[in-house]
Amino acid sequence: NAGVTQTPKFQVLKTGQSMTLQCAQDMNHEYMSWYRQDPGMGLRLIHYSVGAGITDQGEVPNGYNVSRSTTEDFPLRLLSAAPSQTSVYFCASSSLGQGYYNEQFFGPGTRLTVL
Amino acid sequence: AQSVTQLGSHVSVSEGALVLLRCNYSSSVPPYLFWYVQYPNQGLQLLLKYTSAATLVKGINGFEAEFKKSETSFHLTKPSAHMSDAAEYFCAVSDGQAGTALIFGKGTTLSVSS
């Protein structure tokens, strides 16, 4: 199993550009989520999904869109990038079989810089 | 809303010394608590989790944590530090109202000197 994969690893954007961060998992997990990590801030939840066709907002959703058309994929879209979105983005997935204490598996991250 | 506070953004120990990383939580319901480790330029890896089955939880790489309800704490310890333990450590609580969404502390960077 590849686990959770993210592409690209690095990306530089100009203010106002749009892009999609890709996330895929091959563990048949129902739950997927996106976090951003900033120095001294820990990880903050952006959006999450409990299954195909179901998404919801986390702590810091503004400026980001998500969709979940398949169990495997959970892309994160930046419609108009801003310098404040410079961060490292992590995708994570877990099963929902045991409720709230399942281990979340994290991808390797995407380092995004917005100029 | 649930939250976690990690005391000390940076902890330095000598190789072979005790490691103690502090985490306090705030929750109105029985919490589900986690410790994750992040090595440089990598994603997060689960060290251990508390799910109310036992107050002393043993994890990977010799780490353990004790849940103390009276102190609302879930501190991470390791009896003897190794150079390979140098990393950033995150305490997290599961927000039951948002499925399995995790609320993370700000992290503690552990440095180990020889």
CSV table of N, CA and C in Angstrom, one decimal, chain A residues 19-110:
chain,number,residue,atom,x,y,z
A,19,MET,N,-4.9,26.9,-7.9
A,19,MET,CA,-4.2,25.6,-8.0
A,19,MET,C,-5.0,24.6,-7.2
A,20,THR,N,-4.7,23.3,-7.5
A,20,THR,CA,-5.3,22.2,-6.7
A,20,THR,C,-4.2,21.3,-6.1
A,21,LEU,N,-4.3,21.1,-4.8
A,21,LEU,CA,-3.4,20.1,-4.2
A,21,LEU,C,-4.1,18.8,-4.2
A,22,GLN,N,-3.4,17.8,-4.6
A,22,GLN,CA,-3.9,16.5,-4.7
A,22,GLN,C,-3.6,15.6,-3.5
A,23,CYS,N,-4.6,14.8,-3.1
A,23,CYS,CA,-4.4,13.9,-2.1
A,23,CYS,C,-5.2,12.6,-2.4
A,24,ALA,N,-4.5,11.5,-2.3
A,24,ALA,CA,-5.1,10.2,-2.5
A,24,ALA,C,-4.7,9.1,-1.5
A,25,GLN,N,-5.6,8.2,-1.2
A,25,GLN,CA,-5.2,7.1,-0.2
A,25,GLN,C,-5.8,5.8,-0.8
A,26,ASP,N,-5.0,4.8,-0.5
A,26,ASP,CA,-5.4,3.4,-1.0
A,26,ASP,C,-5.8,2.5,0.1
A,27,MET,N,-6.2,3.0,1.2
A,27,MET,CA,-6.6,2.2,2.4
A,27,MET,C,-8.1,2.0,2.6
A,28,ASN,N,-8.9,2.6,1.6
A,28,ASN,CA,-10.3,2.5,1.7
A,28,ASN,C,-10.9,3.2,2.9
A,29,HIS,N,-10.2,4.3,3.3
A,29,HIS,CA,-10.6,5.0,4.5
A,29,HIS,C,-11.8,6.0,4.2
A,30,GLU,N,-12.8,6.0,5.1
A,30,GLU,CA,-13.9,6.9,4.9
A,30,GLU,C,-13.6,8.3,5.1
A,31,TYR,N,-12.7,8.5,6.1
A,31,TYR,CA,-12.5,9.9,6.6
A,31,TYR,C,-11.2,10.4,6.0
A,32,MET,N,-11.3,11.7,5.4
A,32,MET,CA,-10.1,12.3,4.9
A,32,MET,C,-10.2,13.8,5.3
A,33,SER,N,-9.0,14.4,5.5
A,33,SER,CA,-9.0,15.8,6.0
A,33,SER,C,-7.7,16.5,5.5
A,34,TRP,N,-7.8,17.8,5.5
A,34,TRP,CA,-6.7,18.7,5.1
A,34,TRP,C,-6.3,19.6,6.3
A,35,TYR,N,-5.0,19.7,6.6
A,35,TYR,CA,-4.5,20.5,7.6
A,35,TYR,C,-3.5,21.5,7.0
A,36,ARG,N,-3.3,22.6,7.6
A,36,ARG,CA,-2.1,23.4,7.3
A,36,ARG,C,-1.3,23.6,8.5
A,37,GLN,N,0.0,23.6,8.3
A,37,GLN,CA,1.0,23.7,9.4
A,37,GLN,C,1.8,25.0,9.2
A,38,ASP,N,1.8,25.8,10.2
A,38,ASP,CA,2.5,27.1,10.2
A,38,ASP,C,3.4,27.1,11.5
A,39,PRO,N,4.6,27.7,11.4
A,39,PRO,CA,5.5,27.7,12.5
A,39,PRO,C,4.9,28.3,13.8
A,40,GLY,N,5.0,27.5,14.9
A,40,GLY,CA,4.5,27.9,16.1
A,40,GLY,C,3.0,27.8,16.3
A,41,MET,N,2.3,27.3,15.3
A,41,MET,CA,0.8,27.2,15.3
A,41,MET,C,0.3,25.8,15.4
A,42,GLY,N,1.2,24.8,15.2
A,42,GLY,CA,0.7,23.4,15.2
A,42,GLY,C,0.0,23.2,13.8
A,43,LEU,N,-0.9,22.2,13.8
A,43,LEU,CA,-1.7,21.9,12.6
A,43,LEU,C,-3.1,22.4,12.8
A,44,ARG,N,-3.7,23.0,11.8
A,44,ARG,CA,-5.1,23.5,11.9
A,44,ARG,C,-5.9,22.9,10.8
A,45,LEU,N,-7.1,22.4,11.2
A,45,LEU,CA,-7.9,21.7,10.2
A,45,LEU,C,-8.6,22.7,9.3
A,46,ILE,N,-8.5,22.4,8.0
A,46,ILE,CA,-9.1,23.2,6.9
A,46,ILE,C,-10.5,22.7,6.5
A,47,HIS,N,-10.5,21.5,6.0
A,47,HIS,CA,-11.8,20.8,5.6
A,47,HIS,C,-11.6,19.3,5.9
A,48,TYR,N,-12.8,18.7,6.0
A,48,TYR,CA,-12.7,17.2,6.2
A,48,TYR,C,-13.9,16.6,5.5
A,49,SER,N,-13.8,15.3,5.3
A,49,SER,CA,-14.9,14.5,4.7
A,49,SER,C,-15.1,13.2,5.3
A,50,VAL,N,-16.3,12.8,5.6
A,50,VAL,CA,-16.6,11.5,6.2
A,50,VAL,C,-17.0,10.4,5.1
A,51,GLY,N,-17.0,10.8,3.9
A,51,GLY,CA,-17.3,9.9,2.8
A,51,GLY,C,-17.5,10.6,1.5
A,52,ALA,N,-17.6,9.8,0.4
A,52,ALA,CA,-17.8,10.4,-0.9
A,52,ALA,C,-19.1,11.3,-0.9
A,53,GLY,N,-19.0,12.5,-1.4
A,53,GLY,CA,-20.1,13.4,-1.5
A,53,GLY,C,-20.4,14.2,-0.2
A,54,ILE,N,-19.6,14.0,0.8
A,54,ILE,CA,-19.8,14.7,2.1
A,54,ILE,C,-18.6,15.4,2.6
A,55,THR,N,-18.7,16.7,2.7
A,55,THR,CA,-17.6,17.5,3.2
A,55,THR,C,-18.0,18.5,4.2
A,56,ASP,N,-17.1,19.0,5.0
A,56,ASP,CA,-17.5,20.0,6.0
A,56,ASP,C,-16.3,20.9,6.3
A,57,GLN,N,-16.5,22.0,6.9
A,57,GLN,CA,-15.5,23.0,7.2
A,57,GLN,C,-14.8,22.6,8.5
A,58,GLY,N,-13.5,23.0,8.6
A,58,GLY,CA,-12.8,22.9,9.9
A,58,GLY,C,-12.6,24.2,10.5
A,59,GLU,N,-11.4,24.4,11.1
A,59,GLU,CA,-11.1,25.6,11.8
A,59,GLU,C,-10.8,26.8,10.9
A,60,VAL,N,-10.1,26.6,9.8
A,60,VAL,CA,-9.6,27.6,8.9
A,60,VAL,C,-10.0,27.4,7.5
A,61,PRO,N,-11.3,27.4,7.1
A,61,PRO,CA,-11.7,27.0,5.8
A,61,PRO,C,-11.6,28.1,4.7
A,62,ASN,N,-11.5,29.4,5.1
A,62,ASN,CA,-11.7,30.5,4.2
A,62,ASN,C,-10.5,30.5,3.2
A,63,GLY,N,-10.9,30.6,1.9
A,63,GLY,CA,-10.0,30.6,0.8
A,63,GLY,C,-9.7,29.2,0.2
A,64,TYR,N,-10.4,28.2,0.7
A,64,TYR,CA,-10.1,26.8,0.3
A,64,TYR,C,-11.5,26.2,-0.1
A,65,ASN,N,-11.5,25.4,-1.1
A,65,ASN,CA,-12.6,24.5,-1.5
A,65,ASN,C,-12.2,23.1,-1.6
A,66,VAL,N,-13.1,22.2,-1.3
A,66,VAL,CA,-12.9,20.8,-1.4
A,66,VAL,C,-14.1,20.1,-2.0
A,67,SER,N,-13.8,18.9,-2.5
A,67,SER,CA,-14.9,18.0,-3.0
A,67,SER,C,-14.4,16.6,-2.8
A,68,ARG,N,-15.4,15.7,-2.7
A,68,ARG,CA,-15.0,14.3,-2.5
A,68,ARG,C,-15.9,13.4,-3.4
A,69,SER,N,-15.4,13.2,-4.6
A,69,SER,CA,-16.3,12.4,-5.6
A,69,SER,C,-16.0,10.9,-5.5
A,70,THR,N,-14.8,10.5,-4.9
A,70,THR,CA,-14.5,9.1,-4.8
A,70,THR,C,-14.0,8.9,-3.4
A,71,THR,N,-13.9,7.7,-2.9
A,71,THR,CA,-13.4,7.4,-1.6
A,71,THR,C,-11.9,7.7,-1.5
A,72,GLU,N,-11.2,7.5,-2.7
A,72,GLU,CA,-9.8,7.6,-2.7
A,72,GLU,C,-9.2,9.0,-2.7
A,73,ASP,N,-9.9,9.9,-3.3
A,73,ASP,CA,-9.3,11.2,-3.6
A,73,ASP,C,-10.0,12.4,-2.8
A,74,PHE,N,-9.2,13.3,-2.4
A,74,PHE,CA,-9.8,14.5,-1.7
A,74,PHE,C,-8.9,15.7,-2.0
A,75,PRO,N,-9.2,16.3,-3.2
A,75,PRO,CA,-8.3,17.5,-3.6
A,75,PRO,C,-8.7,18.8,-2.8
A,76,LEU,N,-7.7,19.6,-2.7
A,76,LEU,CA,-7.9,20.9,-2.0
A,76,LEU,C,-7.6,22.0,-3.0
A,77,ARG,N,-8.6,22.9,-3.2
A,77,ARG,CA,-8.5,23.9,-4.2
A,77,ARG,C,-8.3,25.3,-3.6
A,78,LEU,N,-7.3,26.0,-4.1
A,78,LEU,CA,-7.1,27.4,-3.8
A,78,LEU,C,-7.6,28.2,-5.0
A,79,LEU,N,-8.6,29.0,-4.8
A,79,LEU,CA,-9.2,29.7,-6.0
A,79,LEU,C,-8.5,30.9,-6.4
A,80,SER,N,-8.0,31.6,-5.4
A,80,SER,CA,-7.2,32.9,-5.6
A,80,SER,C,-6.2,33.0,-4.5
A,81,ALA,N,-5.0,32.5,-4.8
A,81,ALA,CA,-4.0,32.4,-3.7
A,81,ALA,C,-3.6,33.7,-3.2
A,82,ALA,N,-3.3,33.7,-1.8
A,82,ALA,CA,-2.9,34.9,-1.1
A,82,ALA,C,-1.6,34.5,-0.3
A,83,PRO,N,-0.7,35.5,-0.1
A,83,PRO,CA,0.5,35.2,0.7
A,83,PRO,C,0.2,34.6,2.0
A,84,SER,N,-1.0,34.9,2.6
A,84,SER,CA,-1.3,34.2,3.9
A,84,SER,C,-1.5,32.7,3.8
A,85,GLN,N,-1.6,32.2,2.6
A,85,GLN,CA,-1.8,30.8,2.4
A,85,GLN,C,-0.5,30.1,2.2
A,86,THR,N,0.6,30.8,2.3
A,86,THR,CA,2.0,30.2,2.4
A,86,THR,C,2.0,29.3,3.6
A,87,SER,N,2.3,28.0,3.4
A,87,SER,CA,2.2,27.0,4.5
A,87,SER,C,2.6,25.7,4.0
A,88,VAL,N,2.7,24.7,4.9
A,88,VAL,CA,2.8,23.3,4.5
A,88,VAL,C,1.5,22.6,4.8
A,89,TYR,N,1.0,21.9,3.7
A,89,TYR,CA,-0.3,21.3,3.8
A,89,TYR,C,-0.2,19.8,3.9
A,90,PHE,N,-1.0,19.3,4.9
A,90,PHE,CA,-1.0,17.8,5.1
A,90,PHE,C,-2.4,17.3,4.9
A,91,CYS,N,-2.4,16.2,4.2
A,91,CYS,CA,-3.7,15.4,4.0
A,91,CYS,C,-3.6,14.2,5.0
A,92,ALA,N,-4.7,13.8,5.5
A,92,ALA,CA,-4.7,12.7,6.4
A,92,ALA,C,-6.0,11.9,6.2
A,93,SER,N,-5.9,10.6,6.5
A,93,SER,CA,-7.1,9.7,6.4
A,93,SER,C,-7.2,8.8,7.5
A,94,SER,N,-8.4,8.3,7.8
A,94,SER,CA,-8.6,7.2,8.8
A,94,SER,C,-9.9,6.5,8.5
A,95,SER,N,-10.0,5.3,9.1
A,95,SER,CA,-11.3,4.6,9.0
A,95,SER,C,-12.2,5.2,10.1
A,96,LEU,N,-13.4,5.0,9.9
A,96,LEU,CA,-14.4,5.4,10.9
A,96,LEU,C,-15.0,4.3,11.7
A,97,GLY,N,-14.4,3.1,11.6
A,97,GLY,CA,-14.9,1.9,12.2
A,97,GLY,C,-15.0,1.9,13.7
A,98,GLN,N,-14.1,2.6,14.3
A,98,GLN,CA,-14.1,2.6,15.8
A,98,GLN,C,-14.4,4.0,16.4
A,99,GLY,N,-14.9,4.9,15.6
A,99,GLY,CA,-15.3,6.2,16.1
A,99,GLY,C,-14.1,7.2,16.1
A,100,TYR,N,-14.0,7.9,17.2
A,100,TYR,CA,-13.2,9.1,17.2
A,100,TYR,C,-11.7,8.8,17.6
A,101,TYR,N,-11.3,7.6,17.8
A,101,TYR,CA,-10.0,7.4,18.2
A,101,TYR,C,-9.2,6.5,17.3
A,102,ASN,N,-9.6,6.5,16.0
A,102,ASN,CA,-8.8,5.8,15.0
A,102,ASN,C,-7.6,6.6,14.7
A,103,GLU,N,-6.5,5.9,14.4
A,103,GLU,CA,-5.3,6.6,14.0
A,103,GLU,C,-5.5,7.3,12.6
A,104,GLN,N,-5.0,8.5,12.5
A,104,GLN,CA,-5.0,9.2,11.3
A,104,GLN,C,-3.7,9.0,10.6
A,105,PHE,N,-3.6,8.7,9.4
A,105,PHE,CA,-2.4,8.5,8.6
A,105,PHE,C,-2.2,9.8,7.8
A,106,PHE,N,-1.0,10.3,7.9
A,106,PHE,CA,-0.7,11.6,7.2
A,106,PHE,C,0.2,11.3,6.0
A,107,GLY,N,-0.1,12.2,5.0
A,107,GLY,CA,0.8,12.2,3.8
A,107,GLY,C,2.0,13.0,4.1
A,108,PRO,N,3.0,13.1,3.1
A,108,PRO,CA,4.3,13.7,3.3
A,108,PRO,C,4.2,15.2,3.3
A,109,GLY,N,3.1,15.8,2.8
A,109,GLY,CA,3.0,17.2,2.8
A,109,GLY,C,3.3,17.9,1.5
A,110,THR,N,2.7,19.1,1.3
A,110,THR,CA,3.0,19.9,0.2
A,110,THR,C,3.4,21.3,0.7
